[in-house]
Short mmCIF file of C-alpha atoms and ligand atoms in Angstrom, two decimals:
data_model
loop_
_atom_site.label_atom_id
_atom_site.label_comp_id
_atom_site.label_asym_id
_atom_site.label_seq_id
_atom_site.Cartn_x
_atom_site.Cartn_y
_atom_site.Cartn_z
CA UNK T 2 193.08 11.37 146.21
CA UNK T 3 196.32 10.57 147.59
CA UNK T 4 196.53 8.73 151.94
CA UNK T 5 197.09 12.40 153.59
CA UNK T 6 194.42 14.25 151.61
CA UNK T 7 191.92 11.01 152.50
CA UNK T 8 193.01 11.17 156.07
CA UNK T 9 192.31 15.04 156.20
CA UNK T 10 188.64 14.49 154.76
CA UNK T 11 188.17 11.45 157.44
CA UNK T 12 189.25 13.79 159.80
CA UNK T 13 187.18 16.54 158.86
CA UNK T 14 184.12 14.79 158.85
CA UNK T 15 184.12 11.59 158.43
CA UNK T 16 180.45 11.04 158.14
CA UNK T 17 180.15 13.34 155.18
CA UNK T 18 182.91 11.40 152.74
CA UNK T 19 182.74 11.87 149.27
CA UNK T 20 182.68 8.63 146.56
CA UNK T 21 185.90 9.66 146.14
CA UNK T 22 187.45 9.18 149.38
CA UNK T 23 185.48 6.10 149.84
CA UNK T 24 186.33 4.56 147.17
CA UNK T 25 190.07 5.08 147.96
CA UNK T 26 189.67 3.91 151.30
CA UNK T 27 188.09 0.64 149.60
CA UNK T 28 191.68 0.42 147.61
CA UNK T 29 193.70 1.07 150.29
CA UNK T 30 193.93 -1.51 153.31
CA UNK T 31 195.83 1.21 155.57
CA UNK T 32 193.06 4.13 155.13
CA UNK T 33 190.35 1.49 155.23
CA UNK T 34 191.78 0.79 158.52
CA UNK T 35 191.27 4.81 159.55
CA UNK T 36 188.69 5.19 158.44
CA UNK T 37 187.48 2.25 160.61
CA UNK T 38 189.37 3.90 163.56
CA UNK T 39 187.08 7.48 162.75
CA UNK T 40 183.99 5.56 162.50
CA UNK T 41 184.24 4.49 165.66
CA UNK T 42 185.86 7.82 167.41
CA UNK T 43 182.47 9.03 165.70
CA UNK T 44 180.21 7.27 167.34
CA UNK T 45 181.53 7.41 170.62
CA UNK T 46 180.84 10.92 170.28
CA UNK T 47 177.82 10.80 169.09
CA UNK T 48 176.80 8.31 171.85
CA UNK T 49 178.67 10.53 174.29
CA UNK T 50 176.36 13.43 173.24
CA UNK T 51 172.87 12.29 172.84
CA UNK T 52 171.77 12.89 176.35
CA UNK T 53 168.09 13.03 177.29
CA UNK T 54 166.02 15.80 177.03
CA UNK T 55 164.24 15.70 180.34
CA UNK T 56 160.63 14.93 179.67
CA UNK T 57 157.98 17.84 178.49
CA UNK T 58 160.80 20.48 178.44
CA UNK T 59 160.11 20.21 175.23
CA UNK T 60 156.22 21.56 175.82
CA UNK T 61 156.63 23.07 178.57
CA UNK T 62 159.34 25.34 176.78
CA UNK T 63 157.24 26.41 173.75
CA UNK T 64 154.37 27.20 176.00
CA UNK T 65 156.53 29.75 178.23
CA UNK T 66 157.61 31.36 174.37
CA UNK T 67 154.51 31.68 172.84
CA UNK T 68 152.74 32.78 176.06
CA UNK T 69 155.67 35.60 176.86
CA UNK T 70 154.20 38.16 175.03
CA UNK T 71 151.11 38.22 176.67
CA UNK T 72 152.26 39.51 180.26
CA UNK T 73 155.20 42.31 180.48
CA UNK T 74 156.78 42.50 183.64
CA UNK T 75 154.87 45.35 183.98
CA UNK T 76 151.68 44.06 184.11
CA UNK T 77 153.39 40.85 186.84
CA UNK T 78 154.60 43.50 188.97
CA UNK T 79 151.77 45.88 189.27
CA UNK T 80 149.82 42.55 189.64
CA UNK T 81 152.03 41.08 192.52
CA UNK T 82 151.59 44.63 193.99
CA UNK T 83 147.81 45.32 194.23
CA UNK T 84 147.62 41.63 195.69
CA UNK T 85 149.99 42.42 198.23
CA UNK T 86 148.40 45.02 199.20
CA UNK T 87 145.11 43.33 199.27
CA UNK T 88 146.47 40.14 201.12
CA UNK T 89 148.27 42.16 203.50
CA UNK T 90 145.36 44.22 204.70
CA UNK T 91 142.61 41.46 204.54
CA UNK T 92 145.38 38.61 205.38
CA UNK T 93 142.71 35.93 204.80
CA UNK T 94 142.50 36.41 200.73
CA UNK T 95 142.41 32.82 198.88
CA UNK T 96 142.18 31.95 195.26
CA UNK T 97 143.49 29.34 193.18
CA UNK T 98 145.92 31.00 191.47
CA UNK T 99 146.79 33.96 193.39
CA UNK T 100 148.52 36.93 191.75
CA UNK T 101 151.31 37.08 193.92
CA UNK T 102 152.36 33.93 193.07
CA UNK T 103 151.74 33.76 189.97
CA UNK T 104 154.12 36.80 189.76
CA UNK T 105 156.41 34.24 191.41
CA UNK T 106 156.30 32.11 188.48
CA UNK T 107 156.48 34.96 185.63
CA UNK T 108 159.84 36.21 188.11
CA UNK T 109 161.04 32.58 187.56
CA UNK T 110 159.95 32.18 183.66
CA UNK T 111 161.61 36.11 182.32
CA UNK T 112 163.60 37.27 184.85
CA UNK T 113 165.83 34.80 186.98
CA UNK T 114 167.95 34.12 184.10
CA UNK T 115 169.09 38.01 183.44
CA UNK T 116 168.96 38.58 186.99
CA UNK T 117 171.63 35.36 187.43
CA UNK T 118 173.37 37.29 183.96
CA UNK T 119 173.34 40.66 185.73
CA UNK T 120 174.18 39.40 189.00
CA UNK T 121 177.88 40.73 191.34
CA UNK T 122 179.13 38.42 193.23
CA UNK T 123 177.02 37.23 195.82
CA UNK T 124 177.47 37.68 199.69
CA UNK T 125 175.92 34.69 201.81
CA UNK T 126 176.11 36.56 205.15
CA UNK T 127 173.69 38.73 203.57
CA UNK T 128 171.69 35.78 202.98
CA UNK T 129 171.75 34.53 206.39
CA UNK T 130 170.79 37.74 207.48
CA UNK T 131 167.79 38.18 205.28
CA UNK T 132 166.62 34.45 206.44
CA UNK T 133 166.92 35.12 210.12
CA UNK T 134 165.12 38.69 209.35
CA UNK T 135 162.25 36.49 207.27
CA UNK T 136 162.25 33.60 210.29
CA UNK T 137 163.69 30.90 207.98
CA UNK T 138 166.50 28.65 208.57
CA UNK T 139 167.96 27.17 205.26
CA UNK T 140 169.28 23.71 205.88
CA UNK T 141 171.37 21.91 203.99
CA UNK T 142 169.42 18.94 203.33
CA UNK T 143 167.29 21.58 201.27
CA UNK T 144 170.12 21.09 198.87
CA UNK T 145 172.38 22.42 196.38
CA UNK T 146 172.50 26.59 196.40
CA UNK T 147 173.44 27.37 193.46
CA UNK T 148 172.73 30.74 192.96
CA UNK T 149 171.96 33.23 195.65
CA UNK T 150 171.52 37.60 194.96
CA UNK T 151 169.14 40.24 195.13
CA UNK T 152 166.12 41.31 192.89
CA UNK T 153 163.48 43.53 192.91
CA UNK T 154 160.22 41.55 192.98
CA UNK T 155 156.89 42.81 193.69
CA UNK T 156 158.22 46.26 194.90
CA UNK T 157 160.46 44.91 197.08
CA UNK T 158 163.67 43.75 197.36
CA UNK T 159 163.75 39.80 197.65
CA UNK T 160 166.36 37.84 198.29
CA UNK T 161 167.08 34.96 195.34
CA UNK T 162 168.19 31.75 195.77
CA UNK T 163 168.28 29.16 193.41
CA UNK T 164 168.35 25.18 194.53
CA UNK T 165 169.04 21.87 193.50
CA UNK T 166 167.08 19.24 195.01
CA UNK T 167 166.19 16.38 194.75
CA UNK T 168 162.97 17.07 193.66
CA UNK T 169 164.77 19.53 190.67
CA UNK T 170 165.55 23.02 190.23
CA UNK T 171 163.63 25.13 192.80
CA UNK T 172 163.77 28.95 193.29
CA UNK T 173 163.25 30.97 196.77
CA UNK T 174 162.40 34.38 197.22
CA UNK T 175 162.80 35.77 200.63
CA UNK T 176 160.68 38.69 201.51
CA UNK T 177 161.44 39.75 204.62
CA UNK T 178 159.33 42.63 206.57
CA UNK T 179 156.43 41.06 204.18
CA UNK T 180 154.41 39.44 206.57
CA UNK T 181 151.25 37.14 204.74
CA UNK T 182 148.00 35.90 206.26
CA UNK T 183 147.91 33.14 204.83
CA UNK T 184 149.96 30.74 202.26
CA UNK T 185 149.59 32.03 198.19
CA UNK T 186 149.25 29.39 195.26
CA UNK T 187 148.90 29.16 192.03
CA UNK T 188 150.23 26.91 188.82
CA UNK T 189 151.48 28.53 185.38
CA UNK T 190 153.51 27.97 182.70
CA UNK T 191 154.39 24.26 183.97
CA UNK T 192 155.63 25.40 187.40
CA UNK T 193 153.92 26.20 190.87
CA UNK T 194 154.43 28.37 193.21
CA UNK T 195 153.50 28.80 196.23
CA UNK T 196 154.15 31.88 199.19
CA UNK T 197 154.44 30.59 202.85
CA UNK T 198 154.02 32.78 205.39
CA UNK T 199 157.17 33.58 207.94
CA UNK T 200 157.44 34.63 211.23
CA UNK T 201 159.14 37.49 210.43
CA UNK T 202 157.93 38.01 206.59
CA UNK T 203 157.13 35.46 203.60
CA UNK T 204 159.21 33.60 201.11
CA UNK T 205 158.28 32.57 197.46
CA UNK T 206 158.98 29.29 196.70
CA UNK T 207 158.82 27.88 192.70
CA UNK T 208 159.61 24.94 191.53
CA UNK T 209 158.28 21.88 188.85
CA UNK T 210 155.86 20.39 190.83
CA UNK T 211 154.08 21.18 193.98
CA UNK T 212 155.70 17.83 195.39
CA UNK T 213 158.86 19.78 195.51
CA UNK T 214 157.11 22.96 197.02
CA UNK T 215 155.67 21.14 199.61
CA UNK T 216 158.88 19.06 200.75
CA UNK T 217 160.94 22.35 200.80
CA UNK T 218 158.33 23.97 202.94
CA UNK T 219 158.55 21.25 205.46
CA UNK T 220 162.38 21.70 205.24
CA UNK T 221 162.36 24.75 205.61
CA UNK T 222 159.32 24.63 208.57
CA UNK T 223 161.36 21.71 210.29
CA UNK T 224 164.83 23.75 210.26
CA UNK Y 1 149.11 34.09 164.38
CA UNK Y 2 147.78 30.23 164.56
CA UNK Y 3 149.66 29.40 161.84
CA UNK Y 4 152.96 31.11 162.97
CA UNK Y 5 152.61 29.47 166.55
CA UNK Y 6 152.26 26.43 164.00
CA UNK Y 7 155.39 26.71 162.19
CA UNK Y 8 157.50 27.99 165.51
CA UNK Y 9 155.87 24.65 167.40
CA UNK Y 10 156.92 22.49 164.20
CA UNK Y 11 160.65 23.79 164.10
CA UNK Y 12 161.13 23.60 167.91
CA UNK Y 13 159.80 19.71 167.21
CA UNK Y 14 162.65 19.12 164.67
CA UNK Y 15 165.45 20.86 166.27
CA UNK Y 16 164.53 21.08 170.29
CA UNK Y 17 167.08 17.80 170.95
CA UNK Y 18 169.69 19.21 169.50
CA UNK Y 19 169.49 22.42 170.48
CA UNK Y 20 169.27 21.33 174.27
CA UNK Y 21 172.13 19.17 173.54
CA UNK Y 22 174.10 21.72 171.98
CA UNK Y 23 172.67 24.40 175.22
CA UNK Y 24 174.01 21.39 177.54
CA UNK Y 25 177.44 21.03 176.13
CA UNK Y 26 178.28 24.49 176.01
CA UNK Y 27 177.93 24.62 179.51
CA UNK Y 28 177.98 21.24 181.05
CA UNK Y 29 174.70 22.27 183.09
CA UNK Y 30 171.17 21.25 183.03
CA UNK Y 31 169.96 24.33 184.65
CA UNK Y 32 172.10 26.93 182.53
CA UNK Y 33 171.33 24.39 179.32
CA UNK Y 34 167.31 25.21 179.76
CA UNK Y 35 167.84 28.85 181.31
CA UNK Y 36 169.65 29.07 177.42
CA UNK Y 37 167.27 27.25 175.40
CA UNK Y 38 164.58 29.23 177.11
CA UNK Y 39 166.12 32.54 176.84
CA UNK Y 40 166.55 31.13 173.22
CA UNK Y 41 163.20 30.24 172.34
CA UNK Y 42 161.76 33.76 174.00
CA UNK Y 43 163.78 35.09 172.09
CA UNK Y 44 163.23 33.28 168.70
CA UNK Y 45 159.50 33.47 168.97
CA UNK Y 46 159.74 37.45 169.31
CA UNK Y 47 161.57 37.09 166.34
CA UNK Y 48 159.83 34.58 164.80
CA UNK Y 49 159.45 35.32 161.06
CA UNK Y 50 156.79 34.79 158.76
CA UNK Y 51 158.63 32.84 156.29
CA UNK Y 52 161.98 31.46 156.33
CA UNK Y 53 164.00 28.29 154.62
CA UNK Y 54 163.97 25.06 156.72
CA UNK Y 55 167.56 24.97 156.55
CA UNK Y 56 168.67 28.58 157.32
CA UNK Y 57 165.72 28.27 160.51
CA UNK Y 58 167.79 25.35 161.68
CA UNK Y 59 171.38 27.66 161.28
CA UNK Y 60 169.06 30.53 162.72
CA UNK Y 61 167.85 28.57 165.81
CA UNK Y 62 171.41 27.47 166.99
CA UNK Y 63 172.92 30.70 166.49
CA UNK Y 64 170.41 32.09 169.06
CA UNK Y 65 171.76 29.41 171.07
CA UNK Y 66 175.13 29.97 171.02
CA UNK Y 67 174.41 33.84 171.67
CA UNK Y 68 172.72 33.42 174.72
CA UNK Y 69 175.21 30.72 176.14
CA UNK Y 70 177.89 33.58 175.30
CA UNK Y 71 175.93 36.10 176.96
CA UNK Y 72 175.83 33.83 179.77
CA UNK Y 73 179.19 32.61 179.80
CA UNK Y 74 180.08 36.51 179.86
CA UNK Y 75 178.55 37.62 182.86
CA UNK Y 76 178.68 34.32 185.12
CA UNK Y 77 181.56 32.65 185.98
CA UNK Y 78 181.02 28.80 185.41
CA UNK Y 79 178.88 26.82 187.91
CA UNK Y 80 179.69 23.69 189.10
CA UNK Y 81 178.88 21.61 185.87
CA UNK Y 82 176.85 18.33 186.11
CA UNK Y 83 179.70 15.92 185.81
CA UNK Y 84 179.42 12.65 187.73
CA UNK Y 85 175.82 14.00 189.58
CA UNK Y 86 173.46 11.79 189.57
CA UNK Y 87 170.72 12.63 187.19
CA UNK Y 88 167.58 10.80 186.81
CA UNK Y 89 167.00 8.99 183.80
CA UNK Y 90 170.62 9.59 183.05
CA UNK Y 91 172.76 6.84 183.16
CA UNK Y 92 175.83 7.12 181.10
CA UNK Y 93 177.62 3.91 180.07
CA UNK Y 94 180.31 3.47 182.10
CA UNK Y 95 182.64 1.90 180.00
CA UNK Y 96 183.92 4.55 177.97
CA UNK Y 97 181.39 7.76 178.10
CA UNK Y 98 182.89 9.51 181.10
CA UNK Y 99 186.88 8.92 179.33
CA UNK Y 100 184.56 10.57 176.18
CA UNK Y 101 183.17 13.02 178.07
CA UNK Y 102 186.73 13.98 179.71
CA UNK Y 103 188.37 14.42 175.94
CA UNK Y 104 185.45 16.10 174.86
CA UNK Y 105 185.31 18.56 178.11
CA UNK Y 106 189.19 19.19 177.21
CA UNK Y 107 189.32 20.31 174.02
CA UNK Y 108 189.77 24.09 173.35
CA UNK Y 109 186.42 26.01 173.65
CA UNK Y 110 186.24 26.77 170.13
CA UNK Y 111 187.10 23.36 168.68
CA UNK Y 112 184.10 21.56 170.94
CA UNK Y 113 181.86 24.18 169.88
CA UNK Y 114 182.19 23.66 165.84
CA UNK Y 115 182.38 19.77 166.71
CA UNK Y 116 179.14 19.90 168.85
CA UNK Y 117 177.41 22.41 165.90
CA UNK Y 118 178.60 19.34 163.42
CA UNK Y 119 177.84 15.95 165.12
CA UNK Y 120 174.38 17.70 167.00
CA UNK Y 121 173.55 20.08 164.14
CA UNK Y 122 174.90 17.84 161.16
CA UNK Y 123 175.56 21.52 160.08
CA UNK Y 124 178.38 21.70 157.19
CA UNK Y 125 181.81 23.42 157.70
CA UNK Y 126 180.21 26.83 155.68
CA UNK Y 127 177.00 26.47 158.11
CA UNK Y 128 179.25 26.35 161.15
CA UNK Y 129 181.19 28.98 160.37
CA UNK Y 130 178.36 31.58 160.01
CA UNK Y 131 176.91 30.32 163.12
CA UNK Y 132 180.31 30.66 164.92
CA UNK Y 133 181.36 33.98 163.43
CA UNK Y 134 184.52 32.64 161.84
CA UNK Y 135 186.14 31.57 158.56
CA UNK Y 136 185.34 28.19 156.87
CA UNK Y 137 188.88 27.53 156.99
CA UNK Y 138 188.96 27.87 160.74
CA UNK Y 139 186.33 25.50 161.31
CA UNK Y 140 188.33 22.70 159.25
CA UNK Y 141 190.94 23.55 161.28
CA UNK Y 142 189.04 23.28 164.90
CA UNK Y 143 187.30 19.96 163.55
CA UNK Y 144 190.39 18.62 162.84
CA UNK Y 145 191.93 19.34 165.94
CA UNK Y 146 189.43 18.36 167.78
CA UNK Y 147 189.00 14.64 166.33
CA UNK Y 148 193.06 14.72 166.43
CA UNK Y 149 193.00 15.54 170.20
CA UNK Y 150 189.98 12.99 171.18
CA UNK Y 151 191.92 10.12 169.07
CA UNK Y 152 195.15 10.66 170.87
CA UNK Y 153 193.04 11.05 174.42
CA UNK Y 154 191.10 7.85 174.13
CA UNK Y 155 193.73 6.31 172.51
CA UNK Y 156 196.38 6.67 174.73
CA UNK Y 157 193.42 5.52 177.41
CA UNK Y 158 193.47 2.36 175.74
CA UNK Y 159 190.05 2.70 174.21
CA UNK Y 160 188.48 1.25 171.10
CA UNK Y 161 189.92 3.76 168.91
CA UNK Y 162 193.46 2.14 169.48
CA UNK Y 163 196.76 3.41 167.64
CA UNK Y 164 196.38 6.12 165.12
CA UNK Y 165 198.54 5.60 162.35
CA UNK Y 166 200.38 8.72 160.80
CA UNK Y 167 199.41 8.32 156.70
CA UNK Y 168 202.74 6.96 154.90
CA UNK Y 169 202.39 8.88 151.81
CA UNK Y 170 202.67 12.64 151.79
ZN1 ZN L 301 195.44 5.53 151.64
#
């Protein structure tokens, strides 16, 4: 192995160097040098990359997997929709884990992400709109929007908007003209929802922990 | 079924760091990164076969990833990526990670990706190159590029990687 054909291999991957090219960078002061020099490029890469995994993503991942199966979007849907129709008549229905928002959370774990794929550009006047038309004000000290569209959710159209706060990610579903008795819970898959009634409809509101529910809904109560 | 959930739950364990790694460097976004690896995982458990070799799981499992970044990557245009936002628990050293994270965020697409699928994956230049969809021979060349472009970043930075030294023989 001549200097250029060790230099190549160090370049190549220098973690994965055969006896041969070590042994020539052992003989030769310059390449020992280099490969010195790639070491080091190496593992300020490697420390560079090794960022943390943000705790139980791990679990919380592998439990939304092996648990998709179970409920199609069907079954969500028609779920969030008998509820709906149930809360909307009775207005005082209460239960742990209410369908509705459960359906929140299954709209969050299979479908934001192809909605966000599928999505045109989006139009925040028609956002504005839909907030006035729900009775919400959006603030900016909600935080980061950093996704906003349409979707179909519980046989309605709902407006989508996905945040950044300081609490983490949180998603918001506007429903205007779907006016709720009373506010919806429930806890799934390692995220909560909850639905908040609205003067002039509801809005869905999912997120990590039902710290982060709660602080948006006085945000958004407060606005 | 208890023993597949078993085996799916035992090769998320072993790869799920450097998959999310690999989800988060593709795109630079925490969100997108677990939107990915989630997408991923849905989709590797539907998939999920009864018996497979640890090693071509490992090639199978980033592959997923990579598709559904590219999916991704297809249909939205990049969001703001996580650069410089303050993250909890995520404190990167100061002296020298961003300038890393700088070179590394400027190198051609297709270079970072076989460099990520090598220092995350510890995937060889034939493993990389099915993952990737390309020849073996363009992976040697994007890994060489790519180390070639970070020296001469950093370097010229004035960071610990200091002069690089053309060989003398040829
Ligand atoms: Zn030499």
């Amino acid at each position: 192995m001549n200097c250029l054909e060790f230099r190549r291999a160090a370049m190549l991957a220098p973690r994965r160097l055969d006896t041969e090219a070590l042994g020539h960078a052992e003989r030769c002061p310059a390449c020992g040098v280099f490969l010195g020099e790639a070491l080091g490029l190496e593992a300020q890469i490697e420390n560079s990359l090794d960022i943390p995994v943000p705790h139980g993503l791990q679990e919380r991942m592998v439990r939304n997997a092996l648990d998709a199966p179970r409920i199609s979007r069907r079954q969500a849907l028609v779920a969030g929709l008998a509820l709906a129709a149930t809360a909307g008549g009775a207005g005082l229905l209460w239960q742990r884990d209410d369908p509705l928002a459960l359906a929140g959370i299954d709209f969050v774990v299979f479908e934001e992400a192809q909605a966000i794929l599928d999505a045109k550009p989006a139009d925040p006047a028609s956002l504005r709109r839909a907030a006035l038309q729900t009775g919400i004000v959006l603030p900016a000290q909600l935080g980061e929007l950093r996704y906003i569209g349409t979707c179909p959710f519980a046989g309605a159209t709902a407006h989508h908007v996905v945040l950044k706060t300081a609490f983490g990610k949180a998603t918001l579903l506007l429903l205007p003209g779907r006016p709720l008795g009373t506010r919806l819970i429930a806890s799934a898959r390692g995220l909560h929802a909850a639905i908040a009634p609205a003067s002039g409809g509801s809005v869905a509101i999912i997120a990590d922990s039902s710290r982060g529910i709660a602080r948006i809904e006085s945000i958004l109560k407060s606005g | 079924m208890a023993g597949r959930k078993a085996g799916f739950d035992r090769a998320v364990e072993s790869y799920f760091g450097g998959l999310y790694r690999y989800a988060y460097w593709l795109c630079r976004n925490r969100w997108q990164a677990e939107d990915i690896v989630q997408d991923s995982l849905l989709r590797a458990w539907r998939a999920w076969p009864a018996l497979r070799e640890e090693r071509a799981l490992k090639s199978w499992l980033f592959t997923i990833v990579h598709r559904e970044y590219l999916r991704a990557a297809a249909r939205v245009p990049r969001t703001e990526s996580d650069a410089g936002a303050e993250e909890a628990g995520y404190d990167p050293d100061p002296g020298g990670a961003l300038d890393m994270e700088q070179a590394l965020q400027e190198l051609a697409d297709d270079s970072r990706e076989a460099l990520l699928l090598q220092v995350l994956g510890g995937f060889t230049c034939v493993e990389i190159a099915q993952v990737l969809g390309a020849s073996e021979g363009a992976v040697m060349t994007r890994l060489t590029r790519a180390r070639q472009a970070l020296r001469r970043k950093l370097g010229a930075a004035g960071g610990a990687t200091g002069t690089v030294r053309e060989p003398r023989t040829a």
